[in-house]
Amino acid sequence: MLKNRNYNFKDVDMLLASKTIVETLKLNLSDLSMARSTWTEEYATYLSAKIDDAIENYLGLDKKKELRDTTSLLASIQAPARRNLSFIKTQIEVDFGKDAKEIIKSLGFNKTLRSVHQGDQEALIELLYSFKKGLTESLKTQMIDKGTNPTLLDSIIAYADQLKQTNVNQESLKETTKALSEQALKIFNEIYNEVIGICKIASSFFQFDPVKKEQFTFKKVIRNMNSVKRVTESVTQ
């Protein structure tokens, strides 16, 4: 499992510096191809495209947004589900008198209601399914005849499937988010390793040409990028 970056720069700086260095490689292929036969136009184009893909697909991507959205949806479902279940239980107690206790038990309230009030997500799903299973057509008709709104009953039954599926999606996204983070880090490290290798060989090749050697020195490329950025920001302010 990947946990660490192979570089000490911001992801955006690493990727943009890598892109700059690959473009510089393209400009110097006539010289550098003598040092390394694999450094061709096709190779440089491939590596440049890989960096572009990483920037497009991973840089600045909010990998946890979908998970947060699903968690928020889950919370929005739980609140009305708990409310409606509590409301139904009260109506049963009022409408069925001495028979209420047995009805409440058959609908699953006795087993899980306390955990539901404590915010237990799985307990709420269990209660909703117990309610759905226990609400026979006969019982449903009796409740409606005594004044319970059928829409309220239908909403609780619908919550069972909705909450279950949303909960499954949430757990799946937790794993997807983890995998996505590892995938991004793997690609970032691959790009850095490839480009830093180019820098080592090219800077050695141009060791007697200080200007070109600097163009293949990773830290200096990033420093120059940030210097340009600061100047630009100063001018535009």
JSON list of C-alpha atoms in Angstrom, two decimals:
[
{"chain": "A", "resi": 1, "resn": "MET", "atom": "CA", "xyz": [0.00, 0.00, 0.00]},
{"chain": "A", "resi": 2, "resn": "LEU", "atom": "CA", "xyz": [1.44, 3.37, -1.05]},
{"chain": "A", "resi": 3, "resn": "LYS", "atom": "CA", "xyz": [1.53, 6.02, 1.62]},
{"chain": "A", "resi": 4, "resn": "ASN", "atom": "CA", "xyz": [4.42, 8.36, 0.82]},
{"chain": "A", "resi": 5, "resn": "ARG", "atom": "CA", "xyz": [5.34, 10.68, -2.00]},
{"chain": "A", "resi": 6, "resn": "ASN", "atom": "CA", "xyz": [8.81, 10.29, -3.49]},
{"chain": "A", "resi": 7, "resn": "TYR", "atom": "CA", "xyz": [9.12, 14.08, -3.64]},
{"chain": "A", "resi": 8, "resn": "ASN", "atom": "CA", "xyz": [8.95, 16.98, -1.21]},
{"chain": "A", "resi": 9, "resn": "PHE", "atom": "CA", "xyz": [7.06, 19.39, -3.44]},
{"chain": "A", "resi": 10, "resn": "LYS", "atom": "CA", "xyz": [3.41, 20.24, -3.80]},
{"chain": "A", "resi": 11, "resn": "ASP", "atom": "CA", "xyz": [1.68, 17.94, -6.28]},
{"chain": "A", "resi": 12, "resn": "VAL", "atom": "CA", "xyz": [0.87, 20.85, -8.57]},
{"chain": "A", "resi": 13, "resn": "ASP", "atom": "CA", "xyz": [4.47, 22.07, -8.55]},
{"chain": "A", "resi": 14, "resn": "MET", "atom": "CA", "xyz": [5.83, 18.59, -9.20]},
{"chain": "A", "resi": 15, "resn": "LEU", "atom": "CA", "xyz": [3.51, 17.99, -12.14]},
{"chain": "A", "resi": 16, "resn": "LEU", "atom": "CA", "xyz": [3.98, 21.40, -13.74]},
{"chain": "A", "resi": 17, "resn": "ALA", "atom": "CA", "xyz": [7.75, 21.20, -13.31]},
{"chain": "A", "resi": 18, "resn": "SER", "atom": "CA", "xyz": [7.69, 17.72, -14.86]},
{"chain": "A", "resi": 19, "resn": "LYS", "atom": "CA", "xyz": [5.69, 19.07, -17.78]},
{"chain": "A", "resi": 20, "resn": "THR", "atom": "CA", "xyz": [8.19, 21.91, -18.25]},
{"chain": "A", "resi": 21, "resn": "ILE", "atom": "CA", "xyz": [11.16, 19.53, -18.15]},
{"chain": "A", "resi": 22, "resn": "VAL", "atom": "CA", "xyz": [9.58, 17.19, -20.71]},
{"chain": "A", "resi": 23, "resn": "GLU", "atom": "CA", "xyz": [8.97, 20.14, -23.03]},
{"chain": "A", "resi": 24, "resn": "THR", "atom": "CA", "xyz": [12.62, 21.11, -22.59]},
{"chain": "A", "resi": 25, "resn": "LEU", "atom": "CA", "xyz": [13.57, 17.51, -23.39]},
{"chain": "A", "resi": 26, "resn": "LYS", "atom": "CA", "xyz": [11.64, 17.79, -26.65]},
{"chain": "A", "resi": 27, "resn": "LEU", "atom": "CA", "xyz": [13.57, 20.92, -27.60]},
{"chain": "A", "resi": 28, "resn": "ASN", "atom": "CA", "xyz": [16.90, 19.21, -26.97]},
{"chain": "A", "resi": 29, "resn": "LEU", "atom": "CA", "xyz": [16.23, 15.77, -28.42]},
{"chain": "A", "resi": 30, "resn": "SER", "atom": "CA", "xyz": [18.74, 16.25, -31.24]},
{"chain": "A", "resi": 31, "resn": "ASP", "atom": "CA", "xyz": [21.50, 16.43, -28.63]},
{"chain": "A", "resi": 32, "resn": "LEU", "atom": "CA", "xyz": [20.14, 14.21, -25.89]},
{"chain": "A", "resi": 33, "resn": "SER", "atom": "CA", "xyz": [19.17, 11.33, -28.17]},
{"chain": "A", "resi": 34, "resn": "MET", "atom": "CA", "xyz": [22.90, 10.75, -28.61]},
{"chain": "A", "resi": 35, "resn": "ALA", "atom": "CA", "xyz": [23.13, 10.05, -24.89]},
{"chain": "A", "resi": 36, "resn": "ARG", "atom": "CA", "xyz": [20.01, 7.90, -24.69]},
{"chain": "A", "resi": 37, "resn": "SER", "atom": "CA", "xyz": [18.46, 6.12, -27.66]},
{"chain": "A", "resi": 38, "resn": "THR", "atom": "CA", "xyz": [15.07, 5.73, -25.98]},
{"chain": "A", "resi": 39, "resn": "TRP", "atom": "CA", "xyz": [14.65, 9.50, -25.78]},
{"chain": "A", "resi": 40, "resn": "THR", "atom": "CA", "xyz": [12.63, 9.98, -28.92]},
{"chain": "A", "resi": 41, "resn": "GLU", "atom": "CA", "xyz": [9.83, 12.26, -30.03]},
{"chain": "A", "resi": 42, "resn": "GLU", "atom": "CA", "xyz": [7.36, 9.45, -29.36]},
{"chain": "A", "resi": 43, "resn": "TYR", "atom": "CA", "xyz": [8.70, 8.93, -25.83]},
{"chain": "A", "resi": 44, "resn": "ALA", "atom": "CA", "xyz": [8.51, 12.63, -24.98]},
{"chain": "A", "resi": 45, "resn": "THR", "atom": "CA", "xyz": [4.99, 12.87, -26.39]},
{"chain": "A", "resi": 46, "resn": "TYR", "atom": "CA", "xyz": [3.88, 9.83, -24.38]},
{"chain": "A", "resi": 47, "resn": "LEU", "atom": "CA", "xyz": [5.33, 11.19, -21.12]},
{"chain": "A", "resi": 48, "resn": "SER", "atom": "CA", "xyz": [3.84, 14.63, -21.74]},
{"chain": "A", "resi": 49, "resn": "ALA", "atom": "CA", "xyz": [0.42, 13.06, -22.30]},
{"chain": "A", "resi": 50, "resn": "LYS", "atom": "CA", "xyz": [0.78, 11.01, -19.09]},
{"chain": "A", "resi": 51, "resn": "ILE", "atom": "CA", "xyz": [1.43, 14.20, -17.14]},
{"chain": "A", "resi": 52, "resn": "ASP", "atom": "CA", "xyz": [-1.54, 15.91, -18.80]},
{"chain": "A", "resi": 53, "resn": "ASP", "atom": "CA", "xyz": [-3.77, 12.98, -17.83]},
{"chain": "A", "resi": 54, "resn": "ALA", "atom": "CA", "xyz": [-2.56, 13.13, -14.23]},
{"chain": "A", "resi": 55, "resn": "ILE", "atom": "CA", "xyz": [-3.29, 16.85, -14.07]},
{"chain": "A", "resi": 56, "resn": "GLU", "atom": "CA", "xyz": [-6.71, 16.38, -15.65]},
{"chain": "A", "resi": 57, "resn": "ASN", "atom": "CA", "xyz": [-7.82, 13.35, -13.64]},
{"chain": "A", "resi": 58, "resn": "TYR", "atom": "CA", "xyz": [-6.16, 13.73, -10.26]},
{"chain": "A", "resi": 59, "resn": "LEU", "atom": "CA", "xyz": [-4.76, 17.18, -9.60]},
{"chain": "A", "resi": 60, "resn": "GLY", "atom": "CA", "xyz": [-7.08, 19.12, -7.35]},
{"chain": "A", "resi": 61, "resn": "LEU", "atom": "CA", "xyz": [-9.68, 16.37, -7.55]},
{"chain": "A", "resi": 62, "resn": "ASP", "atom": "CA", "xyz": [-11.89, 16.30, -4.47]},
{"chain": "A", "resi": 63, "resn": "LYS", "atom": "CA", "xyz": [-11.77, 12.57, -4.05]},
{"chain": "A", "resi": 64, "resn": "LYS", "atom": "CA", "xyz": [-14.03, 12.61, -1.00]},
{"chain": "A", "resi": 65, "resn": "LYS", "atom": "CA", "xyz": [-16.80, 14.85, -2.34]},
{"chain": "A", "resi": 66, "resn": "GLU", "atom": "CA", "xyz": [-18.96, 11.96, -3.57]},
{"chain": "A", "resi": 67, "resn": "LEU", "atom": "CA", "xyz": [-18.47, 10.19, -0.25]},
{"chain": "A", "resi": 68, "resn": "ARG", "atom": "CA", "xyz": [-19.49, 13.36, 1.63]},
{"chain": "A", "resi": 69, "resn": "ASP", "atom": "CA", "xyz": [-22.51, 13.75, -0.61]},
{"chain": "A", "resi": 70, "resn": "THR", "atom": "CA", "xyz": [-23.57, 10.16, 0.04]},
{"chain": "A", "resi": 71, "resn": "THR", "atom": "CA", "xyz": [-23.04, 10.56, 3.79]},
{"chain": "A", "resi": 72, "resn": "SER", "atom": "CA", "xyz": [-25.13, 13.73, 3.70]},
{"chain": "A", "resi": 73, "resn": "LEU", "atom": "CA", "xyz": [-27.88, 11.92, 1.79]},
{"chain": "A", "resi": 74, "resn": "LEU", "atom": "CA", "xyz": [-27.76, 9.13, 4.36]},
{"chain": "A", "resi": 75, "resn": "ALA", "atom": "CA", "xyz": [-28.24, 11.64, 7.16]},
{"chain": "A", "resi": 76, "resn": "SER", "atom": "CA", "xyz": [-31.12, 13.32, 5.32]},
{"chain": "A", "resi": 77, "resn": "ILE", "atom": "CA", "xyz": [-32.85, 9.93, 5.02]},
{"chain": "A", "resi": 78, "resn": "GLN", "atom": "CA", "xyz": [-32.26, 8.87, 8.62]},
{"chain": "A", "resi": 79, "resn": "ALA", "atom": "CA", "xyz": [-33.82, 11.93, 10.26]},
{"chain": "A", "resi": 80, "resn": "PRO", "atom": "CA", "xyz": [-37.30, 11.68, 8.66]},
{"chain": "A", "resi": 81, "resn": "ALA", "atom": "CA", "xyz": [-37.21, 7.87, 8.90]},
{"chain": "A", "resi": 82, "resn": "ARG", "atom": "CA", "xyz": [-36.67, 8.05, 12.68]},
{"chain": "A", "resi": 83, "resn": "ARG", "atom": "CA", "xyz": [-39.33, 10.74, 13.00]},
{"chain": "A", "resi": 84, "resn": "ASN", "atom": "CA", "xyz": [-41.94, 8.83, 11.01]},
{"chain": "A", "resi": 85, "resn": "LEU", "atom": "CA", "xyz": [-41.26, 5.59, 12.88]},
{"chain": "A", "resi": 86, "resn": "SER", "atom": "CA", "xyz": [-41.69, 7.36, 16.20]},
{"chain": "A", "resi": 87, "resn": "PHE", "atom": "CA", "xyz": [-44.86, 9.03, 14.93]},
{"chain": "A", "resi": 88, "resn": "ILE", "atom": "CA", "xyz": [-46.31, 5.70, 13.77]},
{"chain": "A", "resi": 89, "resn": "LYS", "atom": "CA", "xyz": [-45.49, 4.03, 17.10]},
{"chain": "A", "resi": 90, "resn": "THR", "atom": "CA", "xyz": [-47.37, 6.74, 18.97]},
{"chain": "A", "resi": 91, "resn": "GLN", "atom": "CA", "xyz": [-50.40, 6.37, 16.71]},
{"chain": "A", "resi": 92, "resn": "ILE", "atom": "CA", "xyz": [-50.42, 2.59, 17.25]},
{"chain": "A", "resi": 93, "resn": "GLU", "atom": "CA", "xyz": [-50.35, 3.11, 21.03]},
{"chain": "A", "resi": 94, "resn": "VAL", "atom": "CA", "xyz": [-53.26, 5.56, 20.81]},
{"chain": "A", "resi": 95, "resn": "ASP", "atom": "CA", "xyz": [-55.34, 3.62, 18.26]},
{"chain": "A", "resi": 96, "resn": "PHE", "atom": "CA", "xyz": [-54.97, 0.00, 19.40]},
{"chain": "A", "resi": 97, "resn": "GLY", "atom": "CA", "xyz": [-55.04, 0.22, 23.18]},
{"chain": "A", "resi": 98, "resn": "LYS", "atom": "CA", "xyz": [-54.26, -3.15, 24.80]},
{"chain": "A", "resi": 99, "resn": "ASP", "atom": "CA", "xyz": [-53.35, -4.68, 21.42]},
{"chain": "A", "resi": 100, "resn": "ALA", "atom": "CA", "xyz": [-50.73, -2.01, 20.74]},
{"chain": "A", "resi": 101, "resn": "LYS", "atom": "CA", "xyz": [-47.91, -3.77, 22.61]},
{"chain": "A", "resi": 102, "resn": "GLU", "atom": "CA", "xyz": [-48.10, -6.89, 20.46]},
{"chain": "A", "resi": 103, "resn": "ILE", "atom": "CA", "xyz": [-48.37, -4.87, 17.23]},
{"chain": "A", "resi": 104, "resn": "ILE", "atom": "CA", "xyz": [-45.36, -2.77, 18.19]},
{"chain": "A", "resi": 105, "resn": "LYS", "atom": "CA", "xyz": [-43.40, -5.93, 18.91]},
{"chain": "A", "resi": 106, "resn": "SER", "atom": "CA", "xyz": [-44.38, -7.53, 15.59]},
{"chain": "A", "resi": 107, "resn": "LEU", "atom": "CA", "xyz": [-43.14, -4.45, 13.74]},
{"chain": "A", "resi": 108, "resn": "GLY", "atom": "CA", "xyz": [-39.70, -4.69, 15.39]},
{"chain": "A", "resi": 109, "resn": "PHE", "atom": "CA", "xyz": [-39.82, -1.63, 17.62]},
{"chain": "A", "resi": 110, "resn": "ASN", "atom": "CA", "xyz": [-38.97, -3.47, 20.86]},
{"chain": "A", "resi": 111, "resn": "LYS", "atom": "CA", "xyz": [-35.75, -4.92, 19.50]},
{"chain": "A", "resi": 112, "resn": "THR", "atom": "CA", "xyz": [-34.05, -1.91, 17.93]},
{"chain": "A", "resi": 113, "resn": "LEU", "atom": "CA", "xyz": [-35.83, 1.34, 18.83]},
{"chain": "A", "resi": 114, "resn": "ARG", "atom": "CA", "xyz": [-33.42, 2.32, 21.60]},
{"chain": "A", "resi": 115, "resn": "SER", "atom": "CA", "xyz": [-30.40, 1.88, 19.30]},
{"chain": "A", "resi": 116, "resn": "VAL", "atom": "CA", "xyz": [-32.19, 3.84, 16.58]},
{"chain": "A", "resi": 117, "resn": "HIS", "atom": "CA", "xyz": [-32.68, 6.79, 18.94]},
{"chain": "A", "resi": 118, "resn": "GLN", "atom": "CA", "xyz": [-28.96, 6.59, 19.73]},
{"chain": "A", "resi": 119, "resn": "GLY", "atom": "CA", "xyz": [-28.17, 7.10, 16.05]},
{"chain": "A", "resi": 120, "resn": "ASP", "atom": "CA", "xyz": [-27.27, 3.52, 15.15]},
{"chain": "A", "resi": 121, "resn": "GLN", "atom": "CA", "xyz": [-27.47, 3.41, 11.35]},
{"chain": "A", "resi": 122, "resn": "GLU", "atom": "CA", "xyz": [-27.60, -0.38, 11.05]},
{"chain": "A", "resi": 123, "resn": "ALA", "atom": "CA", "xyz": [-30.28, -0.58, 13.76]},
{"chain": "A", "resi": 124, "resn": "LEU", "atom": "CA", "xyz": [-32.42, 1.86, 11.80]},
{"chain": "A", "resi": 125, "resn": "ILE", "atom": "CA", "xyz": [-32.09, -0.25, 8.65]},
{"chain": "A", "resi": 126, "resn": "GLU", "atom": "CA", "xyz": [-33.02, -3.36, 10.66]},
{"chain": "A", "resi": 127, "resn": "LEU", "atom": "CA", "xyz": [-36.09, -1.63, 12.15]},
{"chain": "A", "resi": 128, "resn": "LEU", "atom": "CA", "xyz": [-37.24, -0.37, 8.77]},
{"chain": "A", "resi": 129, "resn": "TYR", "atom": "CA", "xyz": [-37.05, -3.88, 7.31]},
{"chain": "A", "resi": 130, "resn": "SER", "atom": "CA", "xyz": [-38.77, -5.37, 10.35]},
{"chain": "A", "resi": 131, "resn": "PHE", "atom": "CA", "xyz": [-41.52, -2.80, 9.92]},
{"chain": "A", "resi": 132, "resn": "LYS", "atom": "CA", "xyz": [-41.80, -3.56, 6.20]},
{"chain": "A", "resi": 133, "resn": "LYS", "atom": "CA", "xyz": [-42.02, -7.29, 6.87]},
{"chain": "A", "resi": 134, "resn": "GLY", "atom": "CA", "xyz": [-44.42, -6.98, 9.80]},
{"chain": "A", "resi": 135, "resn": "LEU", "atom": "CA", "xyz": [-46.81, -4.57, 8.12]},
{"chain": "A", "resi": 136, "resn": "THR", "atom": "CA", "xyz": [-49.24, -7.07, 6.63]},
{"chain": "A", "resi": 137, "resn": "GLU", "atom": "CA", "xyz": [-52.02, -5.90, 4.37]},
{"chain": "A", "resi": 138, "resn": "SER", "atom": "CA", "xyz": [-54.49, -6.65, 7.15]},
{"chain": "A", "resi": 139, "resn": "LEU", "atom": "CA", "xyz": [-52.60, -4.55, 9.71]},
{"chain": "A", "resi": 140, "resn": "LYS", "atom": "CA", "xyz": [-52.07, -1.78, 7.21]},
{"chain": "A", "resi": 141, "resn": "THR", "atom": "CA", "xyz": [-55.81, -1.66, 6.49]},
{"chain": "A", "resi": 142, "resn": "GLN", "atom": "CA", "xyz": [-56.62, -1.53, 10.21]},
{"chain": "A", "resi": 143, "resn": "MET", "atom": "CA", "xyz": [-54.18, 1.33, 10.78]},
{"chain": "A", "resi": 144, "resn": "ILE", "atom": "CA", "xyz": [-55.53, 3.30, 7.84]},
{"chain": "A", "resi": 145, "resn": "ASP", "atom": "CA", "xyz": [-59.11, 2.72, 9.02]},
{"chain": "A", "resi": 146, "resn": "LYS", "atom": "CA", "xyz": [-58.18, 4.18, 12.41]},
{"chain": "A", "resi": 147, "resn": "GLY", "atom": "CA", "xyz": [-56.76, 7.33, 10.82]},
{"chain": "A", "resi": 148, "resn": "THR", "atom": "CA", "xyz": [-53.11, 6.67, 9.92]},
{"chain": "A", "resi": 149, "resn": "ASN", "atom": "CA", "xyz": [-52.18, 8.32, 6.65]},
{"chain": "A", "resi": 150, "resn": "PRO", "atom": "CA", "xyz": [-51.31, 5.60, 4.08]},
{"chain": "A", "resi": 151, "resn": "THR", "atom": "CA", "xyz": [-48.68, 7.90, 2.60]},
{"chain": "A", "resi": 152, "resn": "LEU", "atom": "CA", "xyz": [-46.86, 7.84, 5.94]},
{"chain": "A", "resi": 153, "resn": "LEU", "atom": "CA", "xyz": [-46.82, 4.05, 5.92]},
{"chain": "A", "resi": 154, "resn": "ASP", "atom": "CA", "xyz": [-45.63, 3.92, 2.32]},
{"chain": "A", "resi": 155, "resn": "SER", "atom": "CA", "xyz": [-42.83, 6.40, 3.07]},
{"chain": "A", "resi": 156, "resn": "ILE", "atom": "CA", "xyz": [-41.47, 4.17, 5.84]},
{"chain": "A", "resi": 157, "resn": "ILE", "atom": "CA", "xyz": [-41.49, 1.12, 3.58]},
{"chain": "A", "resi": 158, "resn": "ALA", "atom": "CA", "xyz": [-39.69, 3.13, 0.88]},
{"chain": "A", "resi": 159, "resn": "TYR", "atom": "CA", "xyz": [-37.07, 4.29, 3.39]},
{"chain": "A", "resi": 160, "resn": "ALA", "atom": "CA", "xyz": [-36.05, 0.66, 3.99]},
{"chain": "A", "resi": 161, "resn": "ASP", "atom": "CA", "xyz": [-34.78, 0.10, 0.45]},
{"chain": "A", "resi": 162, "resn": "GLN", "atom": "CA", "xyz": [-33.49, 3.64, 0.05]},
{"chain": "A", "resi": 163, "resn": "LEU", "atom": "CA", "xyz": [-31.50, 3.63, 3.26]},
{"chain": "A", "resi": 164, "resn": "LYS", "atom": "CA", "xyz": [-30.08, 0.18, 2.61]},
{"chain": "A", "resi": 165, "resn": "GLN", "atom": "CA", "xyz": [-28.87, 1.11, -0.87]},
{"chain": "A", "resi": 166, "resn": "THR", "atom": "CA", "xyz": [-27.42, 4.43, 0.28]},
{"chain": "A", "resi": 167, "resn": "ASN", "atom": "CA", "xyz": [-25.61, 2.69, 3.12]},
{"chain": "A", "resi": 168, "resn": "VAL", "atom": "CA", "xyz": [-24.15, 0.16, 0.65]},
{"chain": "A", "resi": 169, "resn": "ASN", "atom": "CA", "xyz": [-23.06, 3.03, -1.62]},
{"chain": "A", "resi": 170, "resn": "GLN", "atom": "CA", "xyz": [-21.38, 4.77, 1.30]},
{"chain": "A", "resi": 171, "resn": "GLU", "atom": "CA", "xyz": [-19.36, 1.71, 2.28]},
{"chain": "A", "resi": 172, "resn": "SER", "atom": "CA", "xyz": [-18.39, 1.11, -1.35]},
{"chain": "A", "resi": 173, "resn": "LEU", "atom": "CA", "xyz": [-17.26, 4.72, -1.76]},
{"chain": "A", "resi": 174, "resn": "LYS", "atom": "CA", "xyz": [-15.06, 4.47, 1.32]},
{"chain": "A", "resi": 175, "resn": "GLU", "atom": "CA", "xyz": [-13.07, 1.76, -0.46]},
{"chain": "A", "resi": 176, "resn": "THR", "atom": "CA", "xyz": [-13.20, 3.56, -3.82]},
{"chain": "A", "resi": 177, "resn": "THR", "atom": "CA", "xyz": [-11.89, 6.78, -2.27]},
{"chain": "A", "resi": 178, "resn": "LYS", "atom": "CA", "xyz": [-9.02, 4.88, -0.66]},
{"chain": "A", "resi": 179, "resn": "ALA", "atom": "CA", "xyz": [-8.18, 3.16, -3.94]},
{"chain": "A", "resi": 180, "resn": "LEU", "atom": "CA", "xyz": [-8.40, 6.41, -5.89]},
{"chain": "A", "resi": 181, "resn": "SER", "atom": "CA", "xyz": [-5.98, 8.13, -3.50]},
{"chain": "A", "resi": 182, "resn": "GLU", "atom": "CA", "xyz": [-3.51, 5.26, -3.84]},
{"chain": "A", "resi": 183, "resn": "GLN", "atom": "CA", "xyz": [-3.87, 5.28, -7.63]},
{"chain": "A", "resi": 184, "resn": "ALA", "atom": "CA", "xyz": [-3.18, 9.03, -7.83]},
{"chain": "A", "resi": 185, "resn": "LEU", "atom": "CA", "xyz": [-0.13, 8.72, -5.59]},
{"chain": "A", "resi": 186, "resn": "LYS", "atom": "CA", "xyz": [1.17, 5.79, -7.63]},
{"chain": "A", "resi": 187, "resn": "ILE", "atom": "CA", "xyz": [0.91, 7.78, -10.86]},
{"chain": "A", "resi": 188, "resn": "PHE", "atom": "CA", "xyz": [2.43, 10.92, -9.32]},
{"chain": "A", "resi": 189, "resn": "ASN", "atom": "CA", "xyz": [5.39, 8.91, -8.02]},
{"chain": "A", "resi": 190, "resn": "GLU", "atom": "CA", "xyz": [5.84, 7.23, -11.42]},
{"chain": "A", "resi": 191, "resn": "ILE", "atom": "CA", "xyz": [5.94, 10.59, -13.16]},
{"chain": "A", "resi": 192, "resn": "TYR", "atom": "CA", "xyz": [8.38, 12.06, -10.66]},
{"chain": "A", "resi": 193, "resn": "ASN", "atom": "CA", "xyz": [10.68, 9.03, -10.82]},
{"chain": "A", "resi": 194, "resn": "GLU", "atom": "CA", "xyz": [10.69, 9.15, -14.62]},
{"chain": "A", "resi": 195, "resn": "VAL", "atom": "CA", "xyz": [11.35, 12.88, -14.84]},
{"chain": "A", "resi": 196, "resn": "ILE", "atom": "CA", "xyz": [13.96, 12.98, -12.08]},
{"chain": "A", "resi": 197, "resn": "GLY", "atom": "CA", "xyz": [15.79, 10.25, -14.00]},
{"chain": "A", "resi": 198, "resn": "ILE", "atom": "CA", "xyz": [15.72, 12.45, -17.10]},
{"chain": "A", "resi": 199, "resn": "CYS", "atom": "CA", "xyz": [17.06, 15.33, -15.01]},
{"chain": "A", "resi": 200, "resn": "LYS", "atom": "CA", "xyz": [20.00, 13.33, -13.66]},
{"chain": "A", "resi": 201, "resn": "ILE", "atom": "CA", "xyz": [21.12, 12.16, -17.08]},
{"chain": "A", "resi": 202, "resn": "ALA", "atom": "CA", "xyz": [20.43, 15.42, -18.95]},
{"chain": "A", "resi": 203, "resn": "SER", "atom": "CA", "xyz": [22.06, 17.66, -16.32]},
{"chain": "A", "resi": 204, "resn": "SER", "atom": "CA", "xyz": [25.13, 15.43, -16.48]},
{"chain": "A", "resi": 205, "resn": "PHE", "atom": "CA", "xyz": [25.09, 15.66, -20.28]},
{"chain": "A", "resi": 206, "resn": "PHE", "atom": "CA", "xyz": [24.94, 19.46, -20.06]},
{"chain": "A", "resi": 207, "resn": "GLN", "atom": "CA", "xyz": [27.34, 19.78, -17.14]},
{"chain": "A", "resi": 208, "resn": "PHE", "atom": "CA", "xyz": [29.45, 22.27, -19.07]},
{"chain": "A", "resi": 209, "resn": "ASP", "atom": "CA", "xyz": [26.44, 24.29, -20.20]},
{"chain": "A", "resi": 210, "resn": "PRO", "atom": "CA", "xyz": [25.11, 25.97, -17.00]},
{"chain": "A", "resi": 211, "resn": "VAL", "atom": "CA", "xyz": [21.98, 27.40, -18.65]},
{"chain": "A", "resi": 212, "resn": "LYS", "atom": "CA", "xyz": [20.79, 24.07, -20.05]},
{"chain": "A", "resi": 213, "resn": "LYS", "atom": "CA", "xyz": [21.90, 22.17, -16.97]},
{"chain": "A", "resi": 214, "resn": "GLU", "atom": "CA", "xyz": [19.65, 24.41, -14.86]},
{"chain": "A", "resi": 215, "resn": "GLN", "atom": "CA", "xyz": [16.73, 23.59, -17.14]},
{"chain": "A", "resi": 216, "resn": "PHE", "atom": "CA", "xyz": [17.10, 19.97, -16.08]},
{"chain": "A", "resi": 217, "resn": "THR", "atom": "CA", "xyz": [17.54, 20.63, -12.37]},
{"chain": "A", "resi": 218, "resn": "PHE", "atom": "CA", "xyz": [14.19, 19.84, -10.77]},
{"chain": "A", "resi": 219, "resn": "LYS", "atom": "CA", "xyz": [14.46, 22.16, -7.76]},
{"chain": "A", "resi": 220, "resn": "LYS", "atom": "CA", "xyz": [15.60, 25.08, -9.90]},
{"chain": "A", "resi": 221, "resn": "VAL", "atom": "CA", "xyz": [12.74, 24.56, -12.36]},
{"chain": "A", "resi": 222, "resn": "ILE", "atom": "CA", "xyz": [10.26, 24.73, -9.48]},
{"chain": "A", "resi": 223, "resn": "ARG", "atom": "CA", "xyz": [12.04, 27.74, -7.97]},
{"chain": "A", "resi": 224, "resn": "ASN", "atom": "CA", "xyz": [11.90, 29.57, -11.30]},
{"chain": "A", "resi": 225, "resn": "MET", "atom": "CA", "xyz": [8.21, 28.68, -11.71]},
{"chain": "A", "resi": 226, "resn": "ASN", "atom": "CA", "xyz": [7.38, 30.08, -8.28]},
{"chain": "A", "resi": 227, "resn": "SER", "atom": "CA", "xyz": [9.43, 33.20, -8.92]},
{"chain": "A", "resi": 228, "resn": "VAL", "atom": "CA", "xyz": [7.47, 33.90, -12.09]},
{"chain": "A", "resi": 229, "resn": "LYS", "atom": "CA", "xyz": [4.25, 33.27, -10.18]},
{"chain": "A", "resi": 230, "resn": "ARG", "atom": "CA", "xyz": [5.16, 35.76, -7.47]},
{"chain": "A", "resi": 231, "resn": "VAL", "atom": "CA", "xyz": [6.09, 38.41, -10.01]},
{"chain": "A", "resi": 232, "resn": "THR", "atom": "CA", "xyz": [2.82, 37.87, -11.90]},
{"chain": "A", "resi": 233, "resn": "GLU", "atom": "CA", "xyz": [0.77, 38.12, -8.73]},
{"chain": "A", "resi": 234, "resn": "SER", "atom": "CA", "xyz": [2.60, 41.32, -7.76]},
{"chain": "A", "resi": 235, "resn": "VAL", "atom": "CA", "xyz": [1.93, 42.92, -11.16]},
{"chain": "A", "resi": 236, "resn": "THR", "atom": "CA", "xyz": [-1.77, 41.99, -11.17]},
{"chain": "A", "resi": 237, "resn": "GLN", "atom": "CA", "xyz": [-2.47, 43.24, -7.64]}
]
